[in-house]
CSV table of C-alpha atoms in Angstrom, one decimal:
chain,number,residue,atom,x,y,z
A,16,MET,CA,104.5,134.6,1.8
A,17,GLN,CA,102.7,138.5,1.7
A,18,VAL,CA,99.5,136.4,0.3
A,19,LEU,CA,99.6,134.3,3.2
A,20,LEU,CA,99.3,137.1,5.7
A,21,ASP,CA,96.8,138.9,3.9
A,22,ASN,CA,94.4,136.2,3.6
A,23,PHE,CA,95.1,135.1,7.2
A,24,SER,CA,91.8,135.2,8.5
A,25,GLU,CA,90.2,133.6,5.7
A,26,ILE,CA,92.8,130.5,6.0
A,27,ILE,CA,91.9,130.5,9.6
A,28,ASP,CA,88.2,130.0,8.6
A,29,GLY,CA,88.5,127.6,6.5
A,30,PHE,CA,90.8,125.4,9.4
A,31,ILE,CA,87.6,126.2,11.8
A,32,VAL,CA,85.5,124.6,9.0
A,33,THR,CA,87.6,121.6,8.7
A,34,LEU,CA,88.3,121.1,12.3
A,35,TRP,CA,84.4,120.9,12.7
A,36,LEU,CA,83.9,118.6,10.0
A,37,LEU,CA,87.0,116.3,12.0
A,38,LEU,CA,84.9,117.0,15.4
A,39,PHE,CA,81.4,115.5,14.3
A,40,SER,CA,82.4,113.1,11.9
A,41,GLY,CA,85.1,111.8,14.5
A,42,LEU,CA,82.5,111.6,16.9
A,43,LEU,CA,80.0,109.9,14.7
A,44,ALA,CA,82.5,107.4,13.9
A,45,MET,CA,83.7,106.8,17.5
A,46,VAL,CA,80.0,106.0,18.6
A,47,LEU,CA,79.0,103.8,15.4
A,48,GLY,CA,82.7,102.5,15.3
A,49,VAL,CA,82.0,100.9,19.1
A,50,VAL,CA,78.6,99.8,18.1
A,51,LEU,CA,79.9,98.1,15.0
A,52,VAL,CA,82.7,96.2,16.6
A,53,SER,CA,80.4,94.7,19.3
A,54,MET,CA,78.1,93.7,16.6
A,55,ARG,CA,81.6,91.7,15.0
A,56,VAL,CA,82.3,89.9,18.1
A,57,SER,CA,78.7,89.3,19.5
A,58,PRO,CA,77.7,85.4,20.0
A,59,ILE,CA,75.0,86.3,17.4
A,60,ALA,CA,75.6,85.2,13.8
A,61,VAL,CA,73.3,87.6,12.4
A,62,LEU,CA,74.7,90.8,14.1
A,63,ARG,CA,78.4,89.5,13.2
A,64,GLY,CA,76.9,89.3,9.6
A,65,ALA,CA,75.6,92.7,9.6
A,66,GLY,CA,78.9,94.6,11.0
A,67,THR,CA,81.2,92.6,8.9
A,68,THR,CA,78.9,93.5,5.5
A,69,TYR,CA,79.0,97.0,6.4
A,70,VAL,CA,82.5,97.4,7.2
A,71,ASN,CA,83.2,95.4,3.9
A,72,VAL,CA,80.7,97.8,1.7
A,73,VAL,CA,81.9,101.0,3.3
A,74,ARG,CA,85.6,100.7,3.4
A,75,ASN,CA,85.5,99.1,-0.4
A,76,THR,CA,83.6,102.5,-1.5
A,77,PRO,CA,85.6,105.5,-2.7
A,78,LEU,CA,84.9,108.1,0.1
A,79,LEU,CA,84.0,111.0,-2.5
A,80,LEU,CA,81.2,108.3,-3.7
A,81,ILE,CA,79.7,108.1,-0.6
A,82,LEU,CA,79.8,112.2,-0.1
A,83,PHE,CA,78.1,112.1,-3.4
A,84,LEU,CA,75.5,109.6,-2.5
A,85,PHE,CA,74.9,112.5,1.1
A,86,ARG,CA,74.6,115.5,-1.6
A,87,ASP,CA,72.7,114.4,-4.7
A,88,ALA,CA,71.4,111.0,-4.2
A,89,PHE,CA,69.4,111.1,-0.4
A,90,PRO,CA,67.6,114.5,-1.1
A,91,THR,CA,66.2,112.7,-4.0
A,92,VAL,CA,64.3,110.4,-1.7
A,93,GLY,CA,63.5,113.3,0.4
A,94,PHE,CA,66.1,113.5,2.9
A,95,ASN,CA,67.2,117.1,4.3
A,96,TYR,CA,70.1,117.4,6.9
A,97,SER,CA,70.5,121.4,7.1
A,98,VAL,CA,70.7,122.6,10.8
A,99,ASN,CA,71.4,126.4,10.4
A,100,ASN,CA,73.1,128.9,8.3
A,101,TYR,CA,76.9,127.8,9.8
A,102,PHE,CA,76.5,124.0,9.6
A,103,ASP,CA,74.3,123.9,6.2
A,104,PHE,CA,73.3,121.2,4.5
A,105,PHE,CA,76.5,120.6,2.8
A,106,PHE,CA,78.5,120.8,5.7
A,107,THR,CA,76.1,118.3,7.5
A,108,ALA,CA,75.8,115.7,4.3
A,109,ALA,CA,79.7,115.7,4.1
A,110,ALA,CA,80.2,115.2,8.3
A,111,LEU,CA,77.5,112.5,8.5
A,112,GLY,CA,79.6,111.1,4.8
A,113,LEU,CA,82.6,111.3,6.6
A,114,GLY,CA,81.8,109.8,9.9
A,115,LEU,CA,79.5,107.0,8.4
A,116,TYR,CA,82.8,106.4,6.3
A,117,ALA,CA,85.4,106.6,9.3
A,118,ALA,CA,83.2,104.3,11.4
A,119,ALA,CA,84.2,101.1,9.3
A,120,PHE,CA,88.0,102.1,10.2
A,121,VAL,CA,87.5,102.8,13.6
A,122,CYS,CA,85.6,99.6,14.3
A,123,GLU,CA,88.8,97.8,12.4
A,124,ALA,CA,91.2,99.9,14.6
A,125,LEU,CA,89.6,98.9,17.3
A,126,ARG,CA,89.2,95.3,16.6
A,127,ALA,CA,93.3,94.9,15.6
A,128,GLY,CA,93.8,96.3,19.3
A,129,VAL,CA,91.4,93.9,21.0
A,130,ASN,CA,93.2,91.1,18.9
A,131,SER,CA,96.7,92.4,20.2
A,132,ILE,CA,95.7,91.0,23.5
A,133,PRO,CA,97.4,87.3,23.9
A,134,VAL,CA,94.5,85.0,23.8
A,135,GLY,CA,96.0,83.3,27.3
A,136,GLN,CA,94.8,86.5,29.4
A,137,ALA,CA,91.2,85.7,28.0
A,138,GLU,CA,91.4,81.9,28.7
A,139,ALA,CA,93.0,82.7,32.2
A,140,ALA,CA,90.3,85.1,33.1
A,141,ARG,CA,87.7,82.5,32.1
A,142,SER,CA,89.2,79.7,34.1
A,143,ILE,CA,89.0,81.4,37.4
A,144,GLY,CA,85.2,82.0,36.5
A,145,MET,CA,84.9,85.2,35.0
A,146,THR,CA,81.6,85.4,32.8
A,147,PHE,CA,82.0,87.4,29.8
A,148,SER,CA,81.3,90.9,30.6
A,149,GLN,CA,83.7,90.3,33.6
A,150,SER,CA,86.6,89.0,31.5
A,151,MET,CA,85.9,92.1,29.1
A,152,THR,CA,85.7,94.8,31.1
A,153,THR,CA,88.5,93.7,34.0
A,154,VAL,CA,91.1,92.0,31.9
A,155,ILE,CA,90.4,92.4,28.0
A,156,LEU,CA,89.4,96.0,27.9
A,157,PRO,CA,91.6,97.8,29.8
A,158,GLN,CA,94.6,95.9,28.1
A,159,ALA,CA,93.1,96.8,24.9
A,160,PHE,CA,92.7,100.5,25.5
A,161,GLN,CA,96.6,101.0,25.0
A,162,ALA,CA,96.9,98.9,22.5
A,163,VAL,CA,94.0,100.2,20.5
A,164,VAL,CA,95.7,104.0,20.6
A,165,PRO,CA,98.2,103.3,17.6
A,166,PRO,CA,95.4,102.0,15.4
A,167,LEU,CA,93.3,105.1,16.4
A,168,ALA,CA,95.3,107.5,16.1
A,169,SER,CA,96.1,106.6,12.4
A,170,THR,CA,92.3,106.6,11.8
A,171,TYR,CA,92.1,109.7,12.7
A,172,ILE,CA,94.8,111.2,11.1
A,173,ALA,CA,93.5,109.8,7.9
A,174,LEU,CA,90.1,111.1,9.0
A,175,ALA,CA,91.5,114.9,9.3
A,176,LYS,CA,93.2,114.6,5.8
A,177,ASN,CA,89.9,113.3,4.3
A,178,THR,CA,88.3,116.4,5.1
A,179,SER,CA,89.6,117.9,2.4
A,180,VAL,CA,87.5,115.6,-0.1
A,181,ALA,CA,84.5,117.7,1.1
A,182,LEU,CA,85.8,120.8,-0.9
A,183,ALA,CA,84.1,118.2,-4.4
A,184,ILE,CA,80.8,118.4,-2.4
A,185,GLY,CA,81.2,122.3,-1.7
A,186,VAL,CA,82.2,122.7,1.9
A,187,THR,CA,84.3,125.8,2.3
A,188,GLU,CA,87.2,124.1,4.4
A,189,ALA,CA,90.5,124.6,3.9
A,190,THR,CA,91.2,123.0,1.1
A,191,PHE,CA,88.6,124.8,-0.7
A,192,VAL,CA,90.0,128.1,0.6
A,193,MET,CA,93.4,127.0,-0.7
A,194,ARG,CA,91.8,126.2,-4.3
A,195,LYS,CA,90.2,129.7,-4.1
A,196,MET,CA,93.6,131.3,-3.0
A,197,THR,CA,95.4,130.1,-5.8
A,198,ASN,CA,92.9,130.5,-8.7
A,199,ASP,CA,93.3,134.1,-7.4
A,200,ASN,CA,96.9,134.6,-6.8
A,201,ALA,CA,98.4,131.9,-9.7
A,202,THR,CA,102.1,133.2,-8.9
A,203,ALA,CA,101.8,132.9,-5.1
A,204,ARG,CA,100.7,129.1,-5.4
A,205,TRP,CA,103.4,127.2,-4.1
A,206,TRP,CA,103.7,129.8,-1.1
A,207,ILE,CA,99.9,128.8,-0.6
A,208,PHE,CA,100.5,125.2,-0.9
A,209,ILE,CA,103.0,125.3,1.7
A,210,GLY,CA,100.8,127.6,4.1
A,211,PHE,CA,97.7,125.0,3.6
A,212,ALA,CA,100.2,122.2,4.0
A,213,ALA,CA,101.6,123.3,7.1
A,214,GLY,CA,97.9,123.8,8.7
A,215,TYR,CA,97.2,120.3,8.1
A,216,ILE,CA,100.8,118.8,8.8
A,217,ILE,CA,99.8,120.8,12.8
A,218,ILE,CA,96.8,119.1,12.9
A,219,VAL,CA,98.0,115.6,12.2
A,220,TRP,CA,101.0,116.1,14.5
A,221,SER,CA,98.6,117.2,17.2
A,222,ILE,CA,96.6,114.0,16.8
A,223,ALA,CA,100.0,111.9,16.9
A,224,GLY,CA,100.8,113.8,20.2
A,225,ILE,CA,97.4,113.1,21.7
A,226,ALA,CA,97.9,109.6,21.1
A,227,HIS,CA,101.4,109.5,22.1
A,228,VAL,CA,100.1,111.0,25.4
A,229,LEU,CA,97.4,108.3,26.3
A,230,GLU,CA,99.5,105.4,25.1
A,231,ARG,CA,102.4,106.7,27.7
A,232,ARG,CA,99.6,107.1,30.2
A,233,GLY,CA,97.9,103.6,29.6
A,234,ALA,CA,101.3,102.0,30.0
A,235,GLY,CA,101.4,103.2,34.0
A,236,TRP,CA,97.8,101.5,34.0
A,237,ARG,CA,99.1,98.0,33.3
B,39,MET,CA,80.7,77.8,17.4
B,40,SER,CA,83.1,78.8,20.3
B,41,SER,CA,84.9,81.4,22.1
B,42,VAL,CA,87.6,81.6,24.4
B,43,LEU,CA,85.3,84.3,25.6
B,44,PHE,CA,82.2,82.5,26.0
B,45,ASP,CA,80.7,79.1,26.9
B,46,VAL,CA,79.3,77.1,24.5
B,47,PRO,CA,75.9,78.4,24.5
B,48,GLY,CA,73.7,76.0,25.9
B,49,PRO,CA,69.7,75.3,25.3
B,50,LYS,CA,68.5,78.1,27.0
B,51,ALA,CA,71.5,80.6,25.5
B,52,ARG,CA,70.7,78.9,22.2
B,53,ARG,CA,67.0,80.1,22.0
B,54,ARG,CA,67.9,83.5,23.5
B,55,HIS,CA,69.7,84.0,20.4
B,56,ARG,CA,67.5,82.6,17.7
B,57,LEU,CA,65.2,85.1,19.7
B,58,TYR,CA,67.7,87.8,18.9
B,59,THR,CA,68.3,86.9,15.5
B,60,ILE,CA,64.5,86.8,14.7
B,61,ALA,CA,64.2,90.4,16.5
B,62,PHE,CA,66.9,92.0,14.5
B,63,LEU,CA,66.1,90.4,11.3
B,64,ALA,CA,62.4,91.7,11.9
B,65,VAL,CA,64.0,95.0,12.1
B,66,VAL,CA,66.0,94.5,8.8
B,67,VAL,CA,63.4,93.7,7.4
B,68,LEU,CA,61.3,96.4,8.7
B,69,VAL,CA,63.8,99.0,7.5
B,70,ALA,CA,64.1,97.5,4.1
B,71,PHE,CA,60.4,98.0,3.8
B,72,LEU,CA,60.1,101.2,4.8
B,73,VAL,CA,63.0,102.3,2.3
B,74,VAL,CA,61.3,100.8,-0.3
B,75,GLN,CA,58.1,102.6,0.5
B,76,LYS,CA,59.8,105.7,0.5
B,77,PHE,CA,61.7,105.3,-2.8
B,78,ARG,CA,58.6,104.6,-4.4
B,79,SER,CA,56.6,107.1,-2.9
B,80,GLU,CA,59.3,109.7,-4.3
B,81,GLY,CA,59.3,107.9,-7.7
B,82,VAL,CA,62.6,106.5,-7.8
B,83,LEU,CA,61.7,103.1,-8.5
B,84,THR,CA,59.2,103.0,-11.2
B,85,SER,CA,60.7,101.2,-14.1
B,86,ALA,CA,60.7,104.2,-16.1
B,87,VAL,CA,63.2,105.3,-13.8
B,88,ILE,CA,65.0,102.2,-13.6
B,89,ASN,CA,64.9,101.8,-17.5
B,90,ASP,CA,66.0,105.4,-17.9
B,91,SER,CA,69.0,105.3,-15.6
B,92,PHE,CA,70.6,102.1,-16.7
B,93,GLN,CA,70.2,102.6,-20.7
B,94,ASN,CA,73.1,101.6,-22.2
B,95,SER,CA,74.3,104.5,-23.6
B,96,ASN,CA,74.6,105.2,-19.7
B,97,ILE,CA,76.4,101.9,-18.6
B,98,SER,CA,79.1,102.3,-21.4
B,99,PHE,CA,79.8,105.4,-20.4
B,100,LEU,CA,80.3,104.2,-16.8
B,101,LEU,CA,82.5,101.6,-18.0
B,102,ASP,CA,84.8,104.1,-19.8
B,103,GLY,CA,85.0,105.8,-16.3
B,104,LEU,CA,86.2,102.3,-14.8
B,105,VAL,CA,88.7,102.1,-17.6
B,106,GLY,CA,90.1,105.7,-16.8
B,107,THR,CA,89.9,104.5,-12.9
B,108,LEU,CA,91.9,101.4,-13.6
B,109,LYS,CA,94.6,103.0,-15.8
B,110,ALA,CA,95.1,106.0,-13.2
B,111,ALA,CA,95.4,103.0,-10.4
B,112,GLY,CA,97.7,100.9,-12.5
B,113,LEU,CA,100.1,103.6,-13.3
B,114,ALA,CA,99.9,104.8,-9.9
B,115,ILE,CA,100.5,101.6,-8.1
B,116,VAL,CA,103.9,101.0,-10.4
B,117,GLY,CA,104.9,104.4,-9.8
B,118,SER,CA,104.1,104.0,-6.2
B,119,VAL,CA,106.2,100.7,-5.6
B,120,VAL,CA,109.1,102.2,-7.5
B,121,PHE,CA,108.9,105.0,-5.5
B,122,GLY,CA,108.4,103.5,-2.2
B,123,ALA,CA,111.7,101.1,-2.7
B,124,LEU,CA,113.5,103.7,-3.6
B,125,PHE,CA,112.9,105.9,-0.5
B,126,ALA,CA,112.8,103.1,1.6
B,127,VAL,CA,116.4,102.2,0.9
B,128,GLY,CA,117.1,105.7,1.0
B,129,ARG,CA,115.9,105.9,4.6
B,130,LEU,CA,117.6,103.3,5.8
B,131,SER,CA,121.2,104.7,4.3
B,132,ASP,CA,123.9,104.7,6.7
B,133,HIS,CA,124.5,108.3,5.5
B,134,ALA,CA,122.7,111.3,7.0
B,135,VAL,CA,123.1,113.1,3.3
B,136,ILE,CA,121.1,110.5,1.9
B,137,ARG,CA,118.5,109.7,5.1
B,138,LEU,CA,117.6,112.7,6.3
B,139,PRO,CA,116.3,114.1,2.8
B,140,CYS,CA,114.2,110.5,2.4
B,141,THR,CA,112.8,111.1,5.8
B,142,ALA,CA,111.8,114.4,4.9
B,143,VAL,CA,109.9,113.6,1.8
B,144,ILE,CA,108.4,110.6,3.4
B,145,GLU,CA,106.9,112.3,6.1
B,146,PHE,CA,105.9,115.4,4.3
B,147,PHE,CA,104.1,113.7,2.3
B,148,ARG,CA,102.4,111.2,4.3
B,149,ALA,CA,101.1,114.0,6.6
B,150,VAL,CA,99.7,116.4,3.5
B,151,PRO,CA,96.1,115.5,2.3
B,152,LEU,CA,96.2,114.1,-1.2
B,153,VAL,CA,93.5,116.5,-2.7
B,154,LEU,CA,95.8,119.6,-1.6
B,155,LEU,CA,98.8,117.5,-3.6
B,156,ILE,CA,96.9,116.6,-6.7
B,157,LEU,CA,95.6,120.4,-7.0
B,158,ILE,CA,99.2,121.8,-6.1
B,159,ILE,CA,100.4,119.5,-9.1
B,160,TRP,CA,97.7,120.3,-11.3
B,161,PHE,CA,98.0,123.9,-11.2
B,162,SER,CA,102.1,123.8,-11.5
B,163,PHE,CA,102.3,121.2,-14.2
B,164,LYS,CA,98.9,120.4,-16.2
B,165,ASP,CA,100.6,121.8,-19.1
B,166,THR,CA,103.7,119.2,-19.3
B,167,ILE,CA,102.1,116.2,-17.7
B,168,GLY,CA,98.5,116.6,-18.4
B,169,THR,CA,95.5,115.2,-16.1
B,170,LEU,CA,96.0,112.0,-15.9
B,171,GLY,CA,99.7,112.6,-15.4
B,172,SER,CA,98.7,114.8,-12.5
B,173,LEU,CA,96.2,112.6,-10.7
B,174,VAL,CA,98.8,109.6,-11.1
B,175,ALA,CA,101.6,112.0,-9.8
B,176,GLY,CA,99.8,112.8,-7.0
B,177,LEU,CA,98.9,109.6,-6.0
B,178,THR,CA,102.5,108.2,-6.6
B,179,LEU,CA,104.0,110.4,-4.0
B,180,TYR,CA,101.2,109.8,-1.5
B,181,ASN,CA,100.7,105.9,-1.8
B,182,GLY,CA,105.2,105.7,-2.6
B,183,SER,CA,106.0,107.5,0.8
B,184,VAL,CA,103.3,104.8,2.6
B,185,LEU,CA,104.6,102.1,0.7
B,186,ALA,CA,108.2,103.2,1.7
B,187,GLU,CA,107.5,102.8,5.1
B,188,VAL,CA,105.7,99.3,4.5
B,189,PHE,CA,108.9,98.4,2.8
B,190,ARG,CA,111.0,99.7,5.8
B,191,ALA,CA,109.5,97.8,7.8
B,192,GLY,CA,109.3,94.7,5.9
B,193,VAL,CA,113.5,95.3,5.6
B,194,ASN,CA,113.7,95.5,9.6
B,195,ALA,CA,111.5,92.5,9.8
B,196,VAL,CA,114.3,90.3,8.4
B,197,HIS,CA,115.9,88.6,10.5
B,198,ARG,CA,119.4,90.1,11.7
B,199,GLY,CA,121.4,86.4,10.7
B,200,GLN,CA,120.5,87.2,7.1
B,201,SER,CA,122.6,90.5,6.8
B,202,GLU,CA,125.2,89.3,9.0
B,203,ALA,CA,125.5,85.7,7.0
B,204,ALA,CA,125.5,88.0,3.8
B,205,TYR,CA,128.3,90.3,5.3
B,206,ALA,CA,130.2,87.0,6.7
B,207,ILE,CA,130.6,85.6,2.9
B,208,GLY,CA,132.2,89.1,2.1
B,209,MET,CA,129.0,91.1,0.6
B,210,ARG,CA,128.9,94.2,0.4
B,211,LYS,CA,126.2,96.8,1.6
B,212,THR,CA,124.6,97.3,-1.8
B,213,GLN,CA,124.7,93.6,-2.5
B,214,VAL,CA,123.4,92.9,1.0
B,215,MET,CA,120.5,95.1,0.1
B,216,THR,CA,119.4,93.8,-2.8
B,217,LEU,CA,120.4,90.2,-3.2
B,218,ILE,CA,119.4,89.6,0.6
B,219,LEU,CA,117.2,91.8,2.4
B,220,MET,CA,114.7,93.3,-0.6
B,221,PRO,CA,113.9,90.1,-1.9
B,222,GLN,CA,112.5,88.5,1.5
B,223,ALA,CA,110.6,91.9,2.4
B,224,VAL,CA,109.1,92.6,-0.9
B,225,ARG,CA,107.7,88.9,-0.5
B,226,VAL,CA,106.5,89.4,3.3
B,227,MET,CA,105.2,92.8,2.2
B,228,LEU,CA,103.1,91.4,-0.9
B,229,PRO,CA,99.8,91.4,0.8
B,230,ALA,CA,100.6,94.9,2.0
B,231,ILE,CA,101.2,96.2,-1.2
B,232,ILE,CA,97.9,94.4,-2.8
B,233,SER,CA,95.7,96.1,0.5
B,234,GLN,CA,97.8,99.6,-1.1
B,235,CYS,CA,96.2,99.3,-4.5
B,236,VAL,CA,92.6,98.9,-3.1
B,237,ILE,CA,93.6,102.7,-1.4
B,238,VAL,CA,94.4,103.4,-5.0
B,239,LEU,CA,91.6,102.5,-6.7
B,240,LYS,CA,89.3,104.5,-4.4
B,241,ASP,CA,91.9,107.8,-4.4
B,242,THR,CA,91.4,107.7,-8.5
B,243,SER,CA,88.1,109.3,-7.5
B,244,LEU,CA,89.8,112.3,-6.4
B,245,GLY,CA,90.8,112.8,-9.8
B,246,TYR,CA,87.4,114.3,-9.9
B,247,VAL,CA,88.3,117.7,-8.9
B,248,ILE,CA,91.0,118.1,-11.5
B,249,VAL,CA,88.2,116.6,-14.1
B,250,TYR,CA,89.8,113.6,-15.0
B,251,GLN,CA,87.3,111.3,-16.7
B,252,GLU,CA,86.9,108.3,-14.2
B,253,LEU,CA,84.1,106.3,-12.3
B,254,VAL,CA,83.2,108.8,-9.7
B,255,ARG,CA,83.2,111.4,-11.8
B,256,ASN,CA,81.4,109.7,-15.0
B,257,SER,CA,78.8,108.4,-12.3
B,258,ARG,CA,78.2,112.0,-11.3
B,259,GLN,CA,77.3,113.0,-14.8
B,260,VAL,CA,74.9,110.5,-15.5
B,261,ALA,CA,73.4,110.8,-12.3
B,262,GLN,CA,72.8,114.7,-13.3
B,263,PHE,CA,71.3,113.4,-16.5
B,264,VAL,CA,68.9,110.9,-15.2
B,265,ASN,CA,67.9,113.0,-12.1
B,266,ASP,CA,65.4,110.7,-10.1
B,267,GLY,CA,68.0,107.5,-10.5
B,268,THR,CA,70.7,109.3,-8.9
B,269,ILE,CA,70.4,106.9,-6.1
B,270,LEU,CA,70.6,103.9,-8.8
B,271,VAL,CA,73.3,105.4,-10.5
B,272,TYR,CA,75.7,105.5,-7.4
B,273,ALA,CA,74.8,102.4,-6.1
B,274,LEU,CA,76.0,100.8,-9.5
B,275,ALA,CA,79.4,102.7,-9.5
B,276,ALA,CA,79.9,101.5,-5.5
B,277,VAL,CA,79.0,98.2,-6.5
B,278,MET,CA,82.2,98.5,-9.3
B,279,PHE,CA,84.2,99.6,-6.8
B,280,ILE,CA,83.2,96.8,-4.0
B,281,VAL,CA,83.8,94.0,-6.2
B,282,ILE,CA,86.9,94.7,-7.3
B,283,ASN,CA,88.4,96.0,-4.3
B,284,TYR,CA,86.9,93.1,-1.9
B,285,SER,CA,88.5,90.7,-4.3
B,286,LEU,CA,91.8,92.3,-4.0
B,287,SER,CA,91.1,92.3,-0.2
B,288,LYS,CA,90.8,88.7,-0.2
B,289,LEU,CA,93.5,88.3,-2.3
B,290,ALA,CA,95.9,89.8,0.0
B,291,GLU,CA,94.2,87.8,3.1
B,292,PHE,CA,94.7,84.6,1.0
B,293,LEU,CA,98.3,85.3,0.5
B,294,GLU,CA,99.2,86.6,4.0
B,295,ARG,CA,97.6,83.1,5.3
B,296,ARG,CA,100.0,81.3,2.7
B,297,LEU,CA,102.6,83.4,4.0
B,298,SER,CA,102.5,82.8,7.4
B,299,ARG,CA,102.1,79.4,6.9
B,300,ARG,CA,105.3,79.0,4.9
B,301,GLY,CA,107.5,80.7,7.4
B,302,GLY,CA,106.3,78.2,9.5
B,303,GLN,CA,105.3,80.8,12.5
B,304,PRO,CA,102.3,79.6,14.0
B,305,ILE,CA,99.4,82.5,13.4
B,306,GLN,CA,98.9,84.2,16.9
B,307,ARG,CA,95.1,83.2,18.0
B,308,SER,CA,93.3,86.0,20.2
B,309,PRO,CA,90.5,86.5,22.5
B,310,LEU,CA,88.5,87.4,19.1
B,311,ASP,CA,89.0,84.4,17.4
B,312,VAL,CA,85.4,82.6,16.9
B,313,GLU,CA,85.8,79.1,15.2
């Protein structure tokens, strides 16, 4: 227990890196996920094919392999993505890898949400003469928003937990700090584990809580 | 090709779509060309590097890794199904003494990152269960908890009349669960179990942090050895994962379609269906 208090600031620093990773990769995943899902539902066959290929390739590759690609492989063909001392090469590599990985899941979550809207809604919109964009923006998407929240929340919870994989490419996020602390204080390792597990559980529950609020507010719009 | 959301394209729209198609393909070709050009100028695509990267000893080392991956994944999936079934039944129990601990265990292991779990198991028990054991234990606890929720949803989805009928002919709770509910739930949940296999296969790569010999670790070792061919080696490892996992996903989809047809339920159509 004492070891957690003694290293409190170090632990907080670790979790701050975790949250930065979550923020940047989450934003990237959202932007790219929206682009991908628009590609996957578009009437143009090549775009659909490209979107589907991206999702199938990324979803079936281990995250760690993607992170290794960003750290070891892309620099060999001349990429360097270090921003500054805090957001260094390793951090940016991890954020890019996590973001591109999560984008495939965000795309699928958005698609699942839209899929849950009954087809009759679209048929009704079309039959009163709405165009594609009208039926999409005034009928389908407002309803889809609420349906999208739960699968999207699971995607972001998974992303928050996946930031821990970044320790394998040398990002000093929370799990990295835990491994170091456990090496230094082997006898207190269970306390250290419980402390860090609690930190992650707080992050996970916060995302679930935000999702709950959004879903309830969405219910009022209907 | 048509969808509820837009009309069947007429001649004008078809021409426009063709234009977009050509424009998109042109962009793809251009990007591919630039990438190849870049690779060449960095000396990644020379025949020396390709031969060096894919020499027989490297390939067989990667295949060794694949065996390690499959071994860990196989053990973990069996463990997860058993763990999941036990804890799902526990969580469905009428007795709070059993239900609450099972609920706590499931919720805890679902919320904690797998890397954290694998690390602490390995730190504490590596001398008794070894590296493979630590990895399998971590994978089992996490995926078992996920599957427990899947099973529970499956049992709850079995029509109420089934258990009522079973109680009516005098079965006890255990009998209703093991003879009536579980067999039907597992049948419906088979696609979900196979989808979970994909996740387990990918997550075996986390064995990297505890120095377990699997495909990602071995490909990294080869990559360090061939240096310029790093990107090629990783691409090969990724292809192996994609082939296996894509086949599994397709199998899950196939089973799902077959089950929904057999159950007599219409497959729900949605606005996004494109025929």
